Coordinates of C-alpha atoms and ligand atoms in Angstrom, one line a residue:
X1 CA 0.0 0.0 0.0
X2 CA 1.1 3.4 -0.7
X3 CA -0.8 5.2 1.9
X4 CA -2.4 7.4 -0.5
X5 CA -6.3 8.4 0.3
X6 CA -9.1 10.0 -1.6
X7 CA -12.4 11.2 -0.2
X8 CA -15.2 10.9 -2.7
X9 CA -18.9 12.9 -2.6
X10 CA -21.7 11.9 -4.9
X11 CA -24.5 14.4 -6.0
X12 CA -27.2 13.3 -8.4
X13 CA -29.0 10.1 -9.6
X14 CA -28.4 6.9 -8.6
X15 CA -26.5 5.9 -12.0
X16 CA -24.6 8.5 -10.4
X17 CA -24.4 6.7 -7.0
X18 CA -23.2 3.5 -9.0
X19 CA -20.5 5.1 -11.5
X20 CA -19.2 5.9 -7.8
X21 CA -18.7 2.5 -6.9
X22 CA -17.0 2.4 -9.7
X23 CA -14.5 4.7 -9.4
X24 CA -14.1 3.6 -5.7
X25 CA -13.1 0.0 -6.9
X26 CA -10.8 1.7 -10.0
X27 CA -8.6 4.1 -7.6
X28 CA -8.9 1.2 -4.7
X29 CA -6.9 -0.8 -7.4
X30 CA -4.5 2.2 -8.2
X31 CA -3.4 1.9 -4.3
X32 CA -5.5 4.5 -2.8
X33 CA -7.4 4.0 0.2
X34 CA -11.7 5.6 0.6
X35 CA -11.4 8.2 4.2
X36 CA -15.0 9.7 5.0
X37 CA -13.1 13.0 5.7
X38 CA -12.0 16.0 3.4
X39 CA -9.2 16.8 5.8
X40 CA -8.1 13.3 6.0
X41 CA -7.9 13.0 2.2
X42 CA -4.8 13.3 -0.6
X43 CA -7.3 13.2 -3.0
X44 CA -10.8 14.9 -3.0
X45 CA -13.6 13.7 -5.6
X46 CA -16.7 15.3 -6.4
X47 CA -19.0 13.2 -8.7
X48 CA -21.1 15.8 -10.1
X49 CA -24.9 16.1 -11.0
X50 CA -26.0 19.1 -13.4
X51 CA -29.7 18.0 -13.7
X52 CA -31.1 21.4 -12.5
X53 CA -28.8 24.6 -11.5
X54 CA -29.3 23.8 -7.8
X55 CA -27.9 20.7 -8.2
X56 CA -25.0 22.2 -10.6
X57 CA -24.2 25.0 -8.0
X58 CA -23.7 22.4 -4.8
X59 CA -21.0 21.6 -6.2
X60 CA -19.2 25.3 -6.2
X61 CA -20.6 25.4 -3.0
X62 CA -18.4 21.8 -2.1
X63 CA -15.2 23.7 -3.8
X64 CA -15.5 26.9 -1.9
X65 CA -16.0 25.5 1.4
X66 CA -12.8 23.2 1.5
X67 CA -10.8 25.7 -1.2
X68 CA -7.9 25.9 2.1
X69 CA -6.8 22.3 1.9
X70 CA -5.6 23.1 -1.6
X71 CA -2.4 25.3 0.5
X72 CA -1.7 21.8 2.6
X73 CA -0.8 20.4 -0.7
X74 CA -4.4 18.4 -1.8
X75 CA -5.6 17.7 -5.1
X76 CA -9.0 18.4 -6.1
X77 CA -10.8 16.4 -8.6
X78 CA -14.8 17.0 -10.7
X79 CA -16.1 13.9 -12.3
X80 CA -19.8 13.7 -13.3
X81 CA -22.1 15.5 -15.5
X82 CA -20.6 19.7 -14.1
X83 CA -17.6 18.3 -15.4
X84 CA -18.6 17.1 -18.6
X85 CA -20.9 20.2 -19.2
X86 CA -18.5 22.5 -18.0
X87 CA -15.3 20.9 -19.1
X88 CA -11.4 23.0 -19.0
X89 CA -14.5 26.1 -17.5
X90 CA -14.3 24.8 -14.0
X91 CA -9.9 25.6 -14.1
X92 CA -10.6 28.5 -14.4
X93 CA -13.7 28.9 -12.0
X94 CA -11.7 27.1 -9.4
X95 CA -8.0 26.8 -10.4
X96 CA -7.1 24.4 -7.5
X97 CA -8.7 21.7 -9.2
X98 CA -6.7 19.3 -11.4
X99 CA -9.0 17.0 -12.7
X100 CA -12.3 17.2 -14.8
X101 CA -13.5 14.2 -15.9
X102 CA -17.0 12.9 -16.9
X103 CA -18.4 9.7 -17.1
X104 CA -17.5 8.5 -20.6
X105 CA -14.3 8.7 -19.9
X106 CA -13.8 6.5 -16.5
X107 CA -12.4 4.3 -18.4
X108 CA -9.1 6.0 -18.7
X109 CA -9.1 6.8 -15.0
X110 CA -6.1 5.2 -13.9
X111 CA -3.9 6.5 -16.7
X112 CA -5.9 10.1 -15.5
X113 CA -5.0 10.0 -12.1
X114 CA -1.1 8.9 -12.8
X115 CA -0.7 11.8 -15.1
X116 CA -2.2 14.1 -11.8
X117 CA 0.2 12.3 -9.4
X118 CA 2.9 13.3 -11.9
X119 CA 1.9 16.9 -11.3
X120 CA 0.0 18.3 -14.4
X121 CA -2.4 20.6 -12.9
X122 CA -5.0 20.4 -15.8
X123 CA -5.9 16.7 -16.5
X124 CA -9.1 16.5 -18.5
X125 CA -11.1 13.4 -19.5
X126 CA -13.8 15.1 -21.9
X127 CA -15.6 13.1 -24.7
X128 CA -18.4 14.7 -26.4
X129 CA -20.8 12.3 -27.3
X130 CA -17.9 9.8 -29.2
X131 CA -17.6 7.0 -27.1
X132 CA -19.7 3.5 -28.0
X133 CA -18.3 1.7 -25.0
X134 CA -19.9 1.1 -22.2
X135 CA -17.7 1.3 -18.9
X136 CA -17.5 -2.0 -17.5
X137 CA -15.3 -3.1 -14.3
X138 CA -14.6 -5.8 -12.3
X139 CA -13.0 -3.9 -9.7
X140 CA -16.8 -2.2 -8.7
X141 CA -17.0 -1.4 -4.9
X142 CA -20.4 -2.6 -3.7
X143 CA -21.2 -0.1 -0.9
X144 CA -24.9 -0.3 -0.5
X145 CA -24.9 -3.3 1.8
X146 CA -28.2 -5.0 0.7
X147 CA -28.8 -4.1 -3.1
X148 CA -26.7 -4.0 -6.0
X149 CA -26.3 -1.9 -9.1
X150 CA -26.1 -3.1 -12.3
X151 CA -25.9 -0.6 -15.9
X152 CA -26.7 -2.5 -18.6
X153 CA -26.8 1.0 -20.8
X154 CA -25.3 4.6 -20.4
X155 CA -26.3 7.6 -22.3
X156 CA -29.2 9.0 -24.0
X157 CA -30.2 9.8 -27.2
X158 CA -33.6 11.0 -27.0
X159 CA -32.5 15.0 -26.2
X160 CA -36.0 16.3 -24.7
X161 CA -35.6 19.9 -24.5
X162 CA -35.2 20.8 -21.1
X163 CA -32.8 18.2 -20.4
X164 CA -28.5 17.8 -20.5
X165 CA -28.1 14.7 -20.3
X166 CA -27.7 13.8 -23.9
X167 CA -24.4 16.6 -23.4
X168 CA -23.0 15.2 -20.1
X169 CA -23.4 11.1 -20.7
X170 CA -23.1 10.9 -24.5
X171 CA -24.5 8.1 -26.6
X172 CA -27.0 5.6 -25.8
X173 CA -24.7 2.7 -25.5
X174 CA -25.9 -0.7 -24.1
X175 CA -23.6 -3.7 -22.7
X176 CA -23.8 -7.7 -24.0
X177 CA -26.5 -9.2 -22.0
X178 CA -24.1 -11.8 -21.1
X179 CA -21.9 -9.9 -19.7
X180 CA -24.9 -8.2 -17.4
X181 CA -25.7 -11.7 -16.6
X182 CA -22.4 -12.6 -15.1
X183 CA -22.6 -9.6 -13.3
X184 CA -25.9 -10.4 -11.5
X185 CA -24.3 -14.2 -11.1
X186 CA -21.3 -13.0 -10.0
X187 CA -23.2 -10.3 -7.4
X188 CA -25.6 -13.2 -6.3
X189 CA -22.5 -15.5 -5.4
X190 CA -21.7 -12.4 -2.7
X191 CA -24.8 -13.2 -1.0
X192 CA -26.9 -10.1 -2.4
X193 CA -30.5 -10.8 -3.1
X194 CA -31.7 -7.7 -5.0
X195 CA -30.4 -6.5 -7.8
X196 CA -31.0 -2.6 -9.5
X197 CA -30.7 -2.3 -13.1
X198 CA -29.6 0.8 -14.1
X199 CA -29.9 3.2 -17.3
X200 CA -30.8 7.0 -18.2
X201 CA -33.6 4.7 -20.1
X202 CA -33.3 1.5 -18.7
X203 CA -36.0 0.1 -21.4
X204 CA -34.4 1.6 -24.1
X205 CA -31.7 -1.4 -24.0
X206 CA -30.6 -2.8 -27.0
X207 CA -28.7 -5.7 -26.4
X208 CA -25.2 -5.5 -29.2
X209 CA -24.8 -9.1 -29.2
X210 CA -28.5 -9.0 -30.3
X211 CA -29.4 -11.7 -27.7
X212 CA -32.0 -10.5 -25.6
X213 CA -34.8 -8.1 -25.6
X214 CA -35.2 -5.5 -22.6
X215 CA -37.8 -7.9 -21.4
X216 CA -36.1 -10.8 -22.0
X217 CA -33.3 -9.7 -20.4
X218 CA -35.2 -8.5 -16.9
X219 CA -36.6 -12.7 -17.0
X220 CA -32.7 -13.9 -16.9
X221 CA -31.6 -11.5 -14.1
X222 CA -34.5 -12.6 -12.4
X223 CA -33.8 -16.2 -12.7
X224 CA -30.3 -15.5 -11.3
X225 CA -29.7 -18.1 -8.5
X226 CA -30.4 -16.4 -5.4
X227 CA -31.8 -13.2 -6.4
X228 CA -35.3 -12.0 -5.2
X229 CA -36.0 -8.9 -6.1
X230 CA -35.3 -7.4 -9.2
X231 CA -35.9 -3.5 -10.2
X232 CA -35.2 -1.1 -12.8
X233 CA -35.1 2.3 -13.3
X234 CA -35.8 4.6 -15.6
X235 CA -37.9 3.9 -18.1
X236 CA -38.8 5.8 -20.8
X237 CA -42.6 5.8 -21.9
X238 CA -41.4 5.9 -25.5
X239 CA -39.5 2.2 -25.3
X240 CA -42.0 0.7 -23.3
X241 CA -43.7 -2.5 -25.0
X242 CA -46.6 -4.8 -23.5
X243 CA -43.5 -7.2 -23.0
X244 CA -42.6 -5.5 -20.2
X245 CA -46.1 -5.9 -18.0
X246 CA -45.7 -9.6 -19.2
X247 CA -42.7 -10.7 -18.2
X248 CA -43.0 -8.9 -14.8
X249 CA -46.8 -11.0 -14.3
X250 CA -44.7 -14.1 -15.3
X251 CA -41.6 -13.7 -13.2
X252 CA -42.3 -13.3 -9.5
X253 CA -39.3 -12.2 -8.3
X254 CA -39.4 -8.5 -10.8
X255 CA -40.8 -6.3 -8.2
X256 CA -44.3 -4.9 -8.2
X257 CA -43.1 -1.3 -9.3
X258 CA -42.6 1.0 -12.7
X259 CA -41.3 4.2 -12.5
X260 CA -42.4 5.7 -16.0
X261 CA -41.6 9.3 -16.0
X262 CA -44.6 11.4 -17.9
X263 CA -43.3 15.2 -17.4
X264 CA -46.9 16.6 -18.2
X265 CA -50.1 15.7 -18.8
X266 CA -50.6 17.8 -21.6
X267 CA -50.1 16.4 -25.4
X268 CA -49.1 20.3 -26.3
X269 CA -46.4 20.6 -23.2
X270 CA -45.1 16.9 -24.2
X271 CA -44.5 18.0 -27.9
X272 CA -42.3 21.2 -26.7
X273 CA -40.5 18.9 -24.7
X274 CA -39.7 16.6 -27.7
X275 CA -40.8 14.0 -25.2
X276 CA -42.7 12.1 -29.0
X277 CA -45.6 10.7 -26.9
X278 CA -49.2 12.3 -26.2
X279 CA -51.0 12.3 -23.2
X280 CA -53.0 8.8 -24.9
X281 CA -50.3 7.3 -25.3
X282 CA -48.5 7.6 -21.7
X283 CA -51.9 6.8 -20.3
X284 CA -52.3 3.6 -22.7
X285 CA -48.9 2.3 -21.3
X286 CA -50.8 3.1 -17.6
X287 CA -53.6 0.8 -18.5
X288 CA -51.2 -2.2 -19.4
X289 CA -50.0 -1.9 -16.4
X290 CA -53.2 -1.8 -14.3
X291 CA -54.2 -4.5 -16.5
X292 CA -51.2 -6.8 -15.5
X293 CA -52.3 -10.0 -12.8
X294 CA -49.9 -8.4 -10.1
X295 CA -50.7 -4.8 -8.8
X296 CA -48.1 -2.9 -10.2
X297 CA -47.1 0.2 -7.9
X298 CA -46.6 3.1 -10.6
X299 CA -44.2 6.5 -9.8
X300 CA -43.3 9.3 -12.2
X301 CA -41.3 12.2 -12.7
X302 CA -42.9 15.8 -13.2
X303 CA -41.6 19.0 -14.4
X304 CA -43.7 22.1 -13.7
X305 CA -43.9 25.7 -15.6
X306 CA -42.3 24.5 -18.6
X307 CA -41.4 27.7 -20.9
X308 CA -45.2 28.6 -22.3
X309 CA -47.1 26.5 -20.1
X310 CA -50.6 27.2 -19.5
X311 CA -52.6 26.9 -16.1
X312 CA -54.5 25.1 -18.7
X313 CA -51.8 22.8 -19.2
X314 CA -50.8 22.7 -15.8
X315 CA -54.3 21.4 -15.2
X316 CA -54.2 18.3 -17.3
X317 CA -50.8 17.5 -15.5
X318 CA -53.3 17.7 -12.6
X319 CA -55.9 15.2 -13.9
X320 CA -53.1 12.9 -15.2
X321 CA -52.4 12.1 -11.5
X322 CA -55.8 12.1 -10.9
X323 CA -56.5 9.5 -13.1
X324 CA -53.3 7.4 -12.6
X325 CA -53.3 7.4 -8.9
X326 CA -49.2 6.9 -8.4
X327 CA -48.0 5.8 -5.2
X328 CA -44.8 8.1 -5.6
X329 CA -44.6 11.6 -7.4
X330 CA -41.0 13.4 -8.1
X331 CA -42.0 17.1 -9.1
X332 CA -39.5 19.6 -9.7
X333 CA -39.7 23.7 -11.1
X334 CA -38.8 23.4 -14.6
X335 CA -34.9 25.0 -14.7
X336 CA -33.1 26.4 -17.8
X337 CA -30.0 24.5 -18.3
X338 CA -27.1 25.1 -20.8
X339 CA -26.8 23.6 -24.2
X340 CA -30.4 22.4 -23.9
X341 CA -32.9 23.3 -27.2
X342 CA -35.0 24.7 -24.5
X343 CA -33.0 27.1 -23.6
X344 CA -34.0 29.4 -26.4
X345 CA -37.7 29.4 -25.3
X346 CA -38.3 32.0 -23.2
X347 CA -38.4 30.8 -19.5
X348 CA -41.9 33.1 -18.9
X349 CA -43.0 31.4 -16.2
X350 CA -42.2 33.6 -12.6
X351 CA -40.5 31.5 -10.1
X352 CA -43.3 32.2 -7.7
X353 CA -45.8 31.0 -10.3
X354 CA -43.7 27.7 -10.4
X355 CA -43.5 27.6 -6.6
X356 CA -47.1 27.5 -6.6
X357 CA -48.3 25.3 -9.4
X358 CA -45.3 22.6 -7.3
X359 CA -47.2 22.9 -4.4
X360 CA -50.8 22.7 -6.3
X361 CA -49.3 19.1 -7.2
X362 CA -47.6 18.5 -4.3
X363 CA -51.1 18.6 -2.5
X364 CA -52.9 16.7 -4.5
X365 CA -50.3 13.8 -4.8
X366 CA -50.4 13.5 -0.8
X367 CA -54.1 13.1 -1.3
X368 CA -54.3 10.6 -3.5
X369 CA -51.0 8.9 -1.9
X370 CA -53.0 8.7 1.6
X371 CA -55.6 6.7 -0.3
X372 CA -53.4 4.7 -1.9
X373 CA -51.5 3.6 1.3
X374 CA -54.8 3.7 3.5
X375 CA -56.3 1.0 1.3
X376 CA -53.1 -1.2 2.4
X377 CA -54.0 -1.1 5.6
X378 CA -53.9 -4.7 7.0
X379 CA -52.3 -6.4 4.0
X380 CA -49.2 -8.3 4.8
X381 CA -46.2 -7.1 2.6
X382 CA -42.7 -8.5 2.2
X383 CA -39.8 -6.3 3.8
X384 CA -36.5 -6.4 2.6
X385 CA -35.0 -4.7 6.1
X386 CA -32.5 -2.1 5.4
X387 CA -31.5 -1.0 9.4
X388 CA -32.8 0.4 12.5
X389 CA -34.2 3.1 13.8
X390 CA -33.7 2.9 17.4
X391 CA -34.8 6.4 18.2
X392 CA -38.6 4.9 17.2
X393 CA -37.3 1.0 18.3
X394 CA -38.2 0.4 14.3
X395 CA -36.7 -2.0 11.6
X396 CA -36.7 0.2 8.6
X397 CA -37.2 -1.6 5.3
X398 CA -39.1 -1.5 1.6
X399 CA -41.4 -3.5 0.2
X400 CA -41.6 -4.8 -3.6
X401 CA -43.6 -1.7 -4.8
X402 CA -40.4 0.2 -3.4
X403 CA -42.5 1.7 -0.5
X404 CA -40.6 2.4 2.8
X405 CA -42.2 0.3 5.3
X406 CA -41.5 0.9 8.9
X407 CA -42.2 -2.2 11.6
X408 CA -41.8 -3.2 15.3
X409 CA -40.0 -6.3 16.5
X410 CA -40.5 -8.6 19.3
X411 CA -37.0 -9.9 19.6
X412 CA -34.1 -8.3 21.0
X413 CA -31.7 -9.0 18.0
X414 CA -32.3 -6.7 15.2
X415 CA -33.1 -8.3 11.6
X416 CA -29.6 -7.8 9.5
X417 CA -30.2 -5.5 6.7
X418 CA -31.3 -7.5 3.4
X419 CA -33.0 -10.2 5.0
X420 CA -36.7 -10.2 4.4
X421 CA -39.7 -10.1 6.6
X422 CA -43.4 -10.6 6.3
X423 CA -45.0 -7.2 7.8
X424 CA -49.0 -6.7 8.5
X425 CA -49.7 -3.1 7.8
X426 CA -51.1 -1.1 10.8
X427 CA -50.6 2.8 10.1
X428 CA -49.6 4.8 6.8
X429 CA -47.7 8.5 6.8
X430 CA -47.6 10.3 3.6
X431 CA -44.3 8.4 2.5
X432 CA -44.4 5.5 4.2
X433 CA -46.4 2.3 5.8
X434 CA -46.2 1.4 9.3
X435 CA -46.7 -2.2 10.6
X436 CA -45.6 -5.0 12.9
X437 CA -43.5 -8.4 11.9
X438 CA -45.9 -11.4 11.5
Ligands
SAH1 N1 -34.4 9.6 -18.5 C1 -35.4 9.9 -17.6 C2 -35.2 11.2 -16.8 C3 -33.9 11.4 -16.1 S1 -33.6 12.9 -15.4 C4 -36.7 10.3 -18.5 O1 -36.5 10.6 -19.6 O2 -37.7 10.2 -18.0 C5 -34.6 12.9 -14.0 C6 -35.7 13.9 -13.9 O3 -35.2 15.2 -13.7 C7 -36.5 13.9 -15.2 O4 -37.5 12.9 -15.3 C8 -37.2 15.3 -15.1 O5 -38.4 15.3 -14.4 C9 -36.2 16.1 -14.2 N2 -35.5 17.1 -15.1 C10 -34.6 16.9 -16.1 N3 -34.2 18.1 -16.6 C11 -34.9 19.1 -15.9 C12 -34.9 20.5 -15.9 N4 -34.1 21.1 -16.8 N5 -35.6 21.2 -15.0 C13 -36.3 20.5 -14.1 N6 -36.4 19.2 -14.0 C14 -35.7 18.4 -14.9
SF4_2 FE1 -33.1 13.6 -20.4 FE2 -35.1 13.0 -22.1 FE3 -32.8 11.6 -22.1 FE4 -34.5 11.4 -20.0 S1 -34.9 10.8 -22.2 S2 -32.3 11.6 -19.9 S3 -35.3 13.5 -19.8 S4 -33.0 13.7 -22.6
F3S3 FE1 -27.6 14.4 -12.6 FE2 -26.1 13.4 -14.4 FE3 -27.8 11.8 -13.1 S1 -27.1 15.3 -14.5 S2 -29.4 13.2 -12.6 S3 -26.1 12.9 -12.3 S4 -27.2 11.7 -15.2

């Protein structure tokens, strides 16, 4: 060991969370060692999200507060999708970092880091939508203790018009389904029993060995010796076929849960997004769904005050939710972002006005998420325990539909964290189900 140490902080989504685990494993091979402290660190990493401009700005905010270790001789390093977006930008924004790097280009990390270590003060690894590899590694750090991340395809080439994602992870670019397969084998043999698979579309997988359909694909993983629970995330309503709802009715351990992002419920609102689906058609993919044997837990994405929407508009976003009835809701104010074709439409919506139509949705969605959770009172769900709360002398879990269910326990040992329990619902809270072990 060389004694070297890097501290690592991850913003953003959870492809994001996972590309960490990947880095962690690639520098654990080049000899450094993971310390949960900026001070303790040689090395300090910030894995970037650039989604909205909060997001993009708590990253400044990261740089500025810890600028003073730069003097004791630390190097600072931006990977993620700031980096990408912002490229050679962020030297000159904060001149004490030496490394900018986004995800295409982990890959070349070691080779990266050495040149860094060598002392070049400007390392980029910047690649504007020209990779077509995928960034596979054997050397992935699992640090989620009872569920484990798989990408099986990075990028996106869909470019809605709000969104910079297509600028800061490239190409849509899916991995051999064999190779996702000894992954989840390999994962299964280290005693995990849930699996994540991962993609900016998840559903828009195309396999290049031409093997496997999405669908077919989700059946394997989830005949993986060992595995129980099986989820994906996200899906794109434009990719999503019947096969989908089948394969999930015919494979029990696929998890009771789609998260199919609609952005509005307006067909006008949808087409200025580029999103190429109408109202009909999102809510067509709702009713295969319903339709499956299983009940299905649904969730979605929502932006609000998109440049030129209505209160019309807004209002059909409104009777969308009405009319689905989701279980989860993730609303956010719609927020210019560089590069982005929507950019050029004028964002003439006040922030106040956006404020308000959130909370309009907000509202409603607790609503209809009471109702939804109230009507489980009594059922008996399956936990996968993920710790403890002892403040509340709780085991804190999820069930299949991804909903966090708190319970009681009569013993005085603890369940360990991915083991699963049968849980008779007794009480709901707006985000979560309350119960006791059975
Ligand atoms: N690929 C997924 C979305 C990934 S981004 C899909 O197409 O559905 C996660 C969510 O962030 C999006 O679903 C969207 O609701 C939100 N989002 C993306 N860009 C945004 C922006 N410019 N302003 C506000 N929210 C945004
Ligand atoms: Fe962004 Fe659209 Fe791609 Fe989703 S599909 S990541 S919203 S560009
Ligand atoms: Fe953020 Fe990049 Fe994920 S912008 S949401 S970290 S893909």
């Amino acid at each position: 060991m060389s004694g070297k140490t890097f501290y690592l902080e991850t913003f953003g989504c959870q492809m994001n969370a996972h590309d960490s685990e990947k880095v962690i494993g690639t520098l654990e091979q080049q000899g450094y060692a993971q310390v949960d402290s900026e001070e303790a660190a040689d090395l300090l990493l910030y894995n970037t999200c650039s989604i909205r401009d909060k997001a993009e700005q708590k990253v400044f905010h990261r740089l500025n507060d810890y600028k003073k270790l730069a003097k004791a001789g630390k190097r600072f390093g931006v990977i993620g999708c700031v980096a990408q977006q912002e490229g050679e930008k962020i030297f000159e924004r904060a001149p004490y970092v030496s490394l900018v790097a986004g995800s295409a280009s982990y890959r070349r990390l070691p080779e990266l880091i050495a040149r860094m270590e060598a002392g070049e003060t400007r390392v980029t690894g910047l690649d504007d939508r020209q990779t077509d590899e995928a960034f596979e590694t054997e050397f992935t750090a699992r640090k989620n203790p009872y569920r484990a991340y798989i990408t099986i395809i990075e990028g996106c080439d869909k470019f809605c018009a709000y969104c910079v994602v297509p600028y800061t992870r490239g190409k849509e670019r899916s991995r051999g389904s064999e190779s996702v397969l000894e992954e989840a084998k390999r994962i299964a043999g280290m005693g995990y029993t849930e699996i994540q698979l991962l993609g900016q579309n998840v559903n828009s997988y195309r396999d290049p060995t031409g093997k496997k359909s999405f669908a077919e694909l989700l059946a394997a993983v989830g005949e993986v010796d060992g595995i129980r629970r099986v989820r994906f995330t996200t899906s794109h309503p434009r990719d999503f076929t019947r096969d989908i709802v089948e394969v999930i009715d015919a494979v029990p351990t696929l998890c009771d849960h789609v998260h199919l992002p609609v952005q509005s419920g307006s067909t006008r609102v949808l087409r200025a997004m580029a999103r190429e689906y109408t109202r009909e058609w999102y809510l067509e993919r709702m009713d295969w769904i319903k339709a499956a044997k299983r009940k299905i837990s649904l969730s979605t994405d929502i932006i609000v005050g998109f440049p030129g929407e209505t209160p019309a508009e807004f209002e059909e976003t409104i009777t969308l939710l009405n009319e689905v009835q989701y279980d989860v809701v993730f609303a956010f104010k719609y927020s210019p972002r560089p590069n982005t074709p929507s950019l050029v439409m004028i964002d003439s919506i006040s922030d106040e006005e956006k404020s308000k139509r959130l909370q309009i949705l907000l509202d409603r969605q607790r609503e209809i998420q009471r109702a939804n959770y109230d009507r489980r009172l009594g059922e008996v769900l399956e936990v996968m325990v993920e710790g403890n709360n002892p403040a509340r002398e709780q085991i804190v879990g999820r069930s299949s539909q991804n909903i966090p269910v708190n319970f009681s326990w009569p013993h005085p040992i603890a369940p360990a964290p991915g083991s699963y329990q049968q849980v008779r619902i007794t009480r709901t809270f707006p985000n979560s189900l309350v119960g006791e072990a059975v």
